Amino acid sequence: MFVLYFILLHLFFDNDLRYLSNSFHGEPKTAQQKGKEQRVFTQLQKVASLNAEQLLNVSYLDKIASSLNGEQAGLIIRHGNTIIYTSDDVEKVSQHTLPEFGNEGYTPVTWLGHEQYEISQHDFFFKDGSEGSIFVIKKGEAFYKFARKFFPLIIFGVIGIVVTTNIVLSYIVSRGILKPVHQLSWAADQVKQGNLDFHMESTKKDELAKLVNTFENMRAKLKEGIELRDRYERNRKELIANISHDLKTPMTSIRGYVEGIKDGVADTKGKLEQYLETIQTKSEYMDRLIDELFLYSKLDLNRLPFHFEKVDLLGFMKDYVEEIRLELVGKNVQLSLVSEPVHVKVPLDRDKLIRVLNNIIYNSVKYNDKEESLIQLAITEEKQRVKVTLSDNGPGVSQEALAHIFTRFYRSDPARQADTGGSGLGLAIAEQIIKAHGGAIWAENNPGGGLRISFTLQKSETKGEENEKDINH
C-alpha cells in the first residue's frame, strides 16, 4: 500500500518532486519556469536578440517589471559586471551573489545571500560586444508551498494506510483466531450437553488448528469409549439374562424332582433311581455351565494365564487325534487328519488349544443329524501363519446363524433348549483362546453340506527352538 501510494503521489506531483530533488541536490537547468515570469523572460530574450540596446532604456524596463507586480518577482539587467537595472522586489540582491556570465538557464533553487530564489538567466552581447545578462528572479517560496501541499498528503496518507492496514489485518487475524475459538466453544457446549454426534476439522497448520483437531480426536475417542461402555453394559445385562435363563431351567427340574421324592411320587426303587439320576444330570450340567462361564469371564477379562511353547503343529495334531479317536468311536464319530507334511512350529498353549479343538468337535457331534458323524481336520501352511480347518457332514447353519455362532450363549436352535447339554459358551471360549494366540477364527458352510470352522495360528519366529514362557492376560 505504501508503494502504490507513493507511486500515485509521484504521478500527480511529478514536477514538484523534481523541484524537491533539485532543492536538495542543487541540480540546475532541469525545470522550466512558469507563469508571468516565463512570459516576461521570453519577451526579454527576444528583445536581447533583436535590439539589445533597448535593455538600456530604464523606462522600458520599468514597464516590463511592472507586469511582475504581485508575483514577488523582479527583474535585474547586468552590463558587464555592473547591475544597470534592478526592480523594487529584488533590490536587496547583491551584485556579487548573482551567477556569472555563462550560467544561462533556469535554476529553481539558489541562495542569494541568506534568502532563497528562483532564477531565470539569459546571457547576450550588446552591439559594442560587451557582455550582458537578464535575470528574472522570484523569491523562493515554491518550496514552502510545495511542503505545505505535499507533506500533509504524506502524513495523512501514512496515517490512512496504517489505520486501514490495521483494520484489515485485525479483521483477518481476529477472524482466524475467533472462528476456531467459537468452534471450540460450541463443541465444548455440545459435549457438555452429551451430544457427541458432530464433526469438526481444520485444514490450517497453526496452533489453533492443531487444538481443533486435537479436540476432534478427543471427541471421537470419548464417543468410542461411551459406545464401548454401552456395549459392555448391554452385554452384561444380556449375560445376566442368559445365565438366569440357563440356570433356571435345570434348577426348576431339580426342585421338581426333589419335591416329587419328598411327596412320595417316586414310590418305587426304579422311579427313585430315575429321579436321582435326573437330579445328578441336571446338577452336572449346572456345574459345567458355571465352570465354562467362569472360564469365559477370565478370558474376557484377560485374567487367564497362558503357557506358550513352540510346538510342532503336525505332530501335536496327530497325537491329539489318536487320543480322542477311541472316545469318538463310541459316539459313532469318525475323525480323520488330512494334511500335507507341514514342518512348522507355532507358539501355543497345549491345554488351551485342546480345549478349542474339543469345543469345535463336540459342537459338531452335538448337532449332527447323521447316523455317522464324519469330521475332517486339515492343516494348511500359509506365508506368516498356519490354518487349521475342521469340517463335518452335519446340517450346517443358516447364514444368519453364521454371523452369531461365536456369540456367547448363542444357539442356532431358536428355542434355546438345553436338550443337547450345551451351554452356548463353547465356541465363544474357542474364539477367545484363538485371539489370545494372535489368530482369527471363522465359520462357513461347506459347499457339499456341513459346517466348516477354521482358525489360524502364527508361525514361530525361530524354528526348531523350544522356549516355554508364561504370559498372563
XYZ file of C-alpha atoms in Angstrom:
473
model
C 0.000 0.000 0.000
C 2.891 2.386 0.754
C 4.489 1.669 -2.616
C 1.229 2.220 -4.505
C 0.536 5.400 -2.565
C 3.904 6.966 -3.347
C 3.634 5.946 -6.989
C 0.362 7.882 -7.155
C 1.989 10.879 -5.462
C 4.778 10.764 -7.993
C 2.286 10.717 -10.865
C 0.352 13.701 -9.524
C 3.312 15.755 -8.306
C 5.998 14.849 -10.774
C 7.271 18.408 -11.342
C 7.109 19.279 -7.679
C 9.085 16.189 -6.805
C 11.714 17.121 -9.355
C 11.866 20.528 -7.796
C 12.275 18.994 -4.343
C 15.046 16.783 -5.645
C 16.821 19.772 -7.174
C 16.439 21.656 -3.917
C 18.452 19.076 -2.049
C 20.925 18.081 -4.739
C 21.474 21.515 -6.393
C 20.846 20.291 -9.926
C 20.198 23.410 -12.109
C 18.700 23.765 -15.532
C 16.321 20.835 -15.071
C 12.955 22.540 -14.702
C 11.066 25.226 -16.582
C 9.750 28.432 -15.092
C 6.039 29.039 -15.444
C 3.525 31.906 -15.212
C 4.126 35.640 -15.818
C 7.819 35.296 -15.082
C 8.121 32.959 -18.038
C 6.325 35.360 -20.392
C 8.470 38.287 -19.271
C 11.617 36.255 -19.569
C 10.705 35.101 -23.078
C 9.926 38.656 -24.158
C 13.258 39.917 -22.859
C 15.091 37.109 -24.648
C 13.580 38.307 -27.946
C 14.499 41.912 -27.208
C 18.063 40.893 -26.416
C 18.417 39.082 -29.698
C 16.742 41.804 -31.849
C 17.561 45.077 -30.131
C 19.828 44.594 -27.117
C 20.303 48.358 -26.745
C 16.664 48.708 -25.698
C 17.593 46.914 -22.476
C 19.487 50.057 -21.504
C 16.186 52.010 -21.531
C 15.059 52.334 -17.894
C 11.515 53.389 -18.808
C 11.050 50.337 -20.948
C 12.415 48.106 -18.209
C 10.116 49.694 -15.606
C 7.156 48.948 -17.841
C 8.264 45.322 -18.209
C 8.954 44.975 -14.481
C 5.518 46.386 -13.597
C 3.896 43.270 -15.077
C 5.611 41.247 -12.333
C 3.943 43.170 -9.521
C 2.213 40.886 -7.053
C 4.264 37.853 -8.089
C 7.106 38.505 -5.588
C 9.389 38.519 -8.623
C 11.709 41.124 -10.116
C 13.991 41.976 -12.987
C 17.774 42.621 -12.996
C 19.839 43.706 -16.033
C 23.586 43.402 -15.813
C 26.015 45.145 -18.237
C 29.419 43.602 -17.900
C 29.988 43.303 -14.172
C 27.680 46.193 -13.278
C 23.998 45.988 -12.483
C 22.325 48.724 -14.532
C 18.722 47.933 -13.559
C 17.017 46.417 -10.510
C 13.266 46.299 -9.929
C 11.835 47.038 -6.490
C 11.109 43.447 -5.395
C 14.711 42.312 -5.831
C 16.650 45.465 -4.926
C 18.274 43.729 -1.969
C 20.026 41.240 -4.229
C 23.750 41.925 -4.243
C 25.678 42.025 -7.477
C 28.288 39.657 -6.073
C 25.761 36.939 -5.413
C 24.411 36.738 -8.945
C 25.546 33.890 -11.184
C 28.390 34.718 -13.506
C 28.089 35.170 -17.239
C 27.766 31.794 -18.971
C 25.386 30.204 -16.464
C 22.356 30.657 -18.654
C 19.271 28.694 -17.791
C 16.687 28.163 -15.082
C 17.771 27.427 -11.539
C 14.795 26.566 -9.342
C 16.696 26.905 -6.070
C 19.631 29.144 -5.374
C 20.723 31.140 -2.405
C 21.489 34.827 -2.888
C 22.825 35.909 0.443
C 20.580 34.463 3.116
C 17.482 34.118 1.000
C 16.326 31.533 -1.481
C 15.370 32.470 -5.029
C 14.388 31.018 -8.358
C 16.481 32.478 -11.187
C 15.985 32.531 -14.939
C 19.189 33.793 -16.590
C 19.806 34.765 -20.227
C 23.243 35.869 -21.399
C 23.721 38.042 -24.521
C 26.067 40.635 -26.089
C 25.450 44.320 -26.709
C 26.388 45.940 -30.042
C 29.728 47.012 -28.683
C 30.490 43.409 -27.816
C 30.142 43.826 -24.065
C 28.522 41.089 -22.020
C 25.004 41.382 -20.789
C 22.717 39.258 -18.634
C 19.000 39.230 -17.956
C 17.817 37.916 -14.599
C 14.168 37.199 -13.780
C 14.253 36.462 -10.081
C 11.486 35.182 -7.852
C 11.620 34.680 -4.126
C 11.940 31.001 -3.276
C 8.562 30.353 -1.730
C 7.769 27.438 -4.017
C 9.491 25.006 -1.697
C 7.340 26.069 1.237
C 4.224 25.963 -0.875
C 5.240 22.533 -2.022
C 5.934 21.464 1.561
C 2.561 22.775 2.763
C 0.829 20.886 -0.024
C 2.899 17.701 -0.159
C 3.828 16.907 3.443
C 0.233 16.844 4.765
C -0.608 14.417 1.979
C 2.282 12.201 3.063
C 1.365 12.387 6.756
C -2.361 11.781 6.257
C -1.612 9.109 3.643
C 0.700 7.267 6.024
C -1.846 7.546 8.831
C -4.602 6.345 6.498
C -2.529 3.403 5.314
C -1.594 2.415 8.881
C -5.201 2.666 10.075
C -6.553 0.799 7.042
C -3.992 -1.991 7.220
C -4.523 -2.223 10.965
C -8.275 -2.613 10.499
C -7.896 -5.127 7.675
C -5.205 -7.172 9.400
C -7.078 -7.059 12.716
C -10.174 -8.346 10.956
C -8.247 -11.128 9.219
C -6.317 -12.128 12.344
C -9.341 -11.903 14.622
C -11.323 -13.950 12.149
C -8.565 -16.557 12.044
C -8.485 -16.671 15.849
C -12.128 -16.152 16.774
C -13.543 -18.665 14.295
C -11.762 -21.703 15.788
C -12.364 -20.328 19.294
C -16.116 -20.090 18.602
C -15.941 -23.542 17.038
C -14.256 -24.969 20.139
C -16.710 -23.180 22.433
C -19.666 -24.599 20.514
C -18.125 -28.084 20.526
C -17.448 -27.928 24.282
C -21.070 -26.908 24.852
C -22.256 -29.852 22.741
C -20.080 -32.242 24.763
C -21.434 -30.740 27.987
C -24.958 -31.452 26.785
C -23.981 -35.033 25.989
C -24.094 -34.670 22.226
C -21.079 -36.308 20.564
C -22.611 -36.780 17.111
C -20.822 -33.954 15.366
C -17.582 -33.490 13.470
C -15.175 -30.593 13.140
C -11.873 -30.297 11.358
C -9.397 -27.575 10.458
C -7.123 -27.737 7.413
C -4.845 -24.940 8.601
C -1.391 -25.532 10.089
C -1.358 -23.133 13.034
C -1.647 -23.927 16.740
C -5.403 -23.239 16.898
C -5.968 -25.676 14.035
C -3.986 -28.299 15.943
C -6.130 -27.571 19.004
C -9.335 -28.004 16.960
C -8.106 -31.319 15.508
C -6.966 -32.493 18.958
C -10.396 -31.665 20.367
C -11.979 -33.603 17.491
C -9.786 -36.630 18.274
C -10.790 -36.353 21.923
C -14.477 -36.212 20.941
C -14.103 -39.282 18.733
C -12.283 -41.197 21.485
C -14.873 -40.134 24.046
C -17.707 -41.220 21.774
C -15.960 -44.526 21.127
C -15.451 -45.024 24.865
C -19.110 -44.289 25.619
C -20.251 -46.641 22.858
C -17.924 -49.327 24.218
C -19.252 -48.758 27.727
C -22.836 -49.011 26.486
C -21.981 -52.176 24.573
C -20.416 -53.707 27.671
C -23.445 -52.690 29.676
C -25.762 -54.333 27.145
C -23.559 -57.425 27.121
C -23.589 -57.514 30.905
C -27.373 -57.346 31.021
C -27.602 -59.958 28.294
C -25.130 -62.176 30.153
C -27.131 -61.947 33.366
C -30.341 -62.727 31.469
C -28.728 -65.706 29.733
C -27.237 -67.066 32.942
C -30.571 -66.679 34.693
C -32.318 -68.492 31.844
C -29.798 -71.340 31.585
C -29.634 -71.901 35.333
C -33.321 -71.552 35.985
C -34.324 -74.467 33.724
C -32.205 -77.174 35.417
C -32.889 -75.671 38.857
C -36.623 -75.927 38.203
C -36.193 -79.542 37.140
C -34.088 -80.379 40.193
C -36.575 -78.716 42.518
C -39.470 -80.534 40.861
C -37.803 -83.950 41.206
C -36.800 -83.234 44.832
C -40.385 -82.249 45.669
C -41.567 -85.407 43.899
C -39.314 -87.524 46.103
C -40.443 -85.664 49.239
C -44.111 -86.079 48.291
C -43.627 -89.804 47.697
C -44.234 -89.676 43.964
C -41.125 -91.839 43.466
C -42.731 -94.720 45.320
C -40.690 -97.419 43.676
C -36.976 -98.099 43.682
C -36.738 -97.751 39.884
C -38.565 -94.452 39.837
C -36.473 -93.149 42.744
C -33.270 -94.074 40.890
C -34.602 -92.350 37.793
C -35.362 -89.185 39.781
C -31.952 -89.183 41.410
C -30.206 -89.783 38.090
C -32.054 -86.831 36.548
C -31.114 -84.646 39.504
C -27.474 -85.687 39.104
C -27.522 -84.970 35.352
C -29.003 -81.519 35.845
C -26.509 -80.767 38.624
C -23.600 -81.811 36.412
C -24.935 -79.598 33.645
C -25.149 -76.643 36.051
C -21.647 -77.335 37.323
C -20.290 -77.481 33.756
C -22.158 -74.298 32.856
C -20.701 -72.449 35.836
C -17.177 -73.703 35.049
C -17.440 -72.576 31.432
C -18.912 -69.245 32.464
C -16.063 -68.731 34.903
C -13.538 -69.674 32.193
C -15.142 -67.336 29.664
C -15.189 -64.459 32.169
C -11.477 -64.897 32.889
C -10.741 -64.998 29.164
C -12.887 -61.932 28.526
C -11.086 -60.011 31.279
C -7.642 -61.252 30.163
C -7.071 -62.844 33.572
C -6.362 -66.408 32.449
C -2.654 -67.359 32.318
C -1.325 -68.859 29.085
C 1.774 -71.060 28.931
C 3.107 -70.739 25.401
C 5.718 -73.055 23.917
C 6.923 -73.659 20.408
C 5.288 -76.849 19.233
C 5.454 -78.840 16.001
C 1.823 -78.418 14.952
C 1.517 -81.518 12.747
C 2.934 -83.802 15.455
C 0.680 -82.195 18.042
C -2.430 -82.754 15.880
C -1.503 -86.393 15.208
C -1.175 -87.076 18.947
C -4.465 -85.297 19.653
C -6.381 -87.265 17.003
C -5.015 -90.572 18.338
C -6.017 -89.688 21.917
C -9.585 -88.628 21.115
C -10.325 -91.135 18.365
C -11.375 -94.034 20.678
C -13.688 -91.769 22.651
C -15.330 -90.536 19.450
C -15.726 -94.042 18.024
C -18.008 -94.805 20.965
C -20.187 -91.882 19.866
C -20.229 -93.144 16.265
C -17.922 -90.317 15.122
C -15.067 -90.758 12.667
C -12.259 -88.190 12.975
C -9.514 -88.058 10.364
C -6.431 -85.914 9.886
C -5.773 -84.749 6.323
C -2.618 -82.742 5.851
C 0.419 -82.409 3.690
C 3.764 -82.632 5.509
C 3.868 -79.331 7.375
C 7.115 -78.919 9.253
C 6.454 -75.727 11.134
C 6.397 -74.770 14.786
C 3.886 -72.431 16.320
C 3.754 -70.817 19.785
C 0.725 -72.281 21.560
C -0.674 -73.329 24.918
C -1.285 -77.068 24.564
C -4.152 -77.324 27.067
C -5.945 -74.257 25.729
C -5.678 -75.418 22.105
C -7.008 -78.877 23.091
C -9.950 -77.031 24.669
C -10.575 -75.234 21.355
C -10.464 -78.481 19.339
C -12.751 -80.276 21.820
C -15.299 -77.467 21.791
C -15.437 -77.422 17.991
C -15.566 -81.213 17.582
C -18.179 -81.845 20.293
C -20.250 -78.957 18.971
C -20.287 -80.704 15.572
C -21.147 -84.058 17.181
C -23.893 -82.487 19.254
C -25.770 -81.004 16.298
C -25.025 -83.703 13.710
C -28.182 -85.344 12.384
C -26.441 -88.172 10.511
C -26.122 -91.758 11.735
C -22.364 -91.462 11.495
C -20.562 -88.171 12.042
C -17.582 -87.515 9.814
C -15.127 -84.846 10.947
C -12.045 -83.968 8.961
C -9.134 -81.983 10.369
C -6.783 -80.285 7.880
C -3.637 -78.156 8.273
C -2.572 -75.625 5.628
C 0.658 -73.648 5.750
C 0.440 -70.030 4.669
C 3.006 -67.227 4.466
C 3.088 -65.934 8.031
C 0.635 -68.321 9.659
C -0.858 -71.805 9.707
C -4.551 -72.512 9.126
C -6.400 -75.345 10.859
C -9.799 -76.384 9.449
C -12.391 -78.772 10.944
C -15.189 -79.825 8.585
C -18.206 -82.015 9.393
C -21.053 -83.626 7.478
C -23.765 -82.143 9.646
C -26.726 -79.976 8.615
C -24.732 -76.746 8.635
C -26.243 -73.493 9.871
C -28.186 -70.655 8.318
C -26.452 -67.532 7.052
C -27.959 -65.567 9.910
C -26.581 -68.045 12.451
C -23.089 -67.885 10.929
C -22.817 -64.246 11.999
C -23.589 -65.143 15.638
C -22.106 -68.595 16.002
C -19.251 -67.327 18.224
C -21.535 -65.157 20.371
C -21.806 -66.335 23.967
C -24.984 -68.223 24.881
C -25.987 -68.301 21.225
C -27.570 -71.485 19.934
C -28.766 -71.993 16.413
C -31.892 -73.556 17.933
C -34.308 -70.631 18.400
C -35.966 -72.334 21.350
C -32.624 -72.227 23.198
C -33.283 -75.675 24.620
C -30.611 -77.319 26.701
C -31.610 -80.791 25.483
C -28.201 -81.344 23.954
C -26.432 -80.299 27.131
C -24.779 -77.313 25.519
C -24.038 -74.142 27.442
C -23.765 -71.833 24.433
C -20.250 -70.840 25.524
C -18.129 -73.460 23.750
C -17.424 -71.600 20.519
C -17.235 -68.244 22.333
C -14.491 -69.705 24.553
C -12.726 -71.082 21.473
C -12.771 -67.628 19.881
C -11.251 -66.001 22.977
C -8.459 -68.603 23.153
C -7.576 -68.236 19.457
C -7.483 -64.442 19.805
C -5.108 -64.846 22.749
C -2.870 -66.850 20.406
C -2.835 -63.921 17.976
C -5.012 -65.716 15.430
C -8.507 -65.492 13.972
C -11.422 -67.917 13.821
C -14.421 -68.065 11.482
C -17.170 -70.409 10.305
C -18.685 -71.140 6.901
C -20.904 -73.745 5.317
C -19.322 -76.428 3.149
C -20.450 -76.286 -0.477
C -21.369 -80.004 -0.232
C -23.114 -79.633 3.128
C -21.960 -79.411 6.705
C -20.128 -76.782 8.694
C -16.503 -75.787 8.361
C -14.728 -73.915 11.176
C -11.237 -72.569 10.543
C -8.720 -70.802 12.731
C -5.185 -69.510 12.254
C -2.052 -69.635 14.396
C 1.032 -67.507 13.965
C 4.262 -69.142 12.927
C 7.149 -69.172 15.329
C 9.875 -66.620 14.504
C 12.687 -69.100 15.190
C 12.059 -72.630 14.032
C 13.457 -75.627 15.874
C 13.843 -73.801 19.204
C 11.629 -74.565 22.174
C 11.223 -71.834 24.675
C 8.443 -72.009 27.204
C 7.195 -68.791 28.707
C 4.237 -67.758 30.853
C 2.091 -64.895 29.606
C -0.682 -63.596 31.876
C -3.562 -61.980 30.051
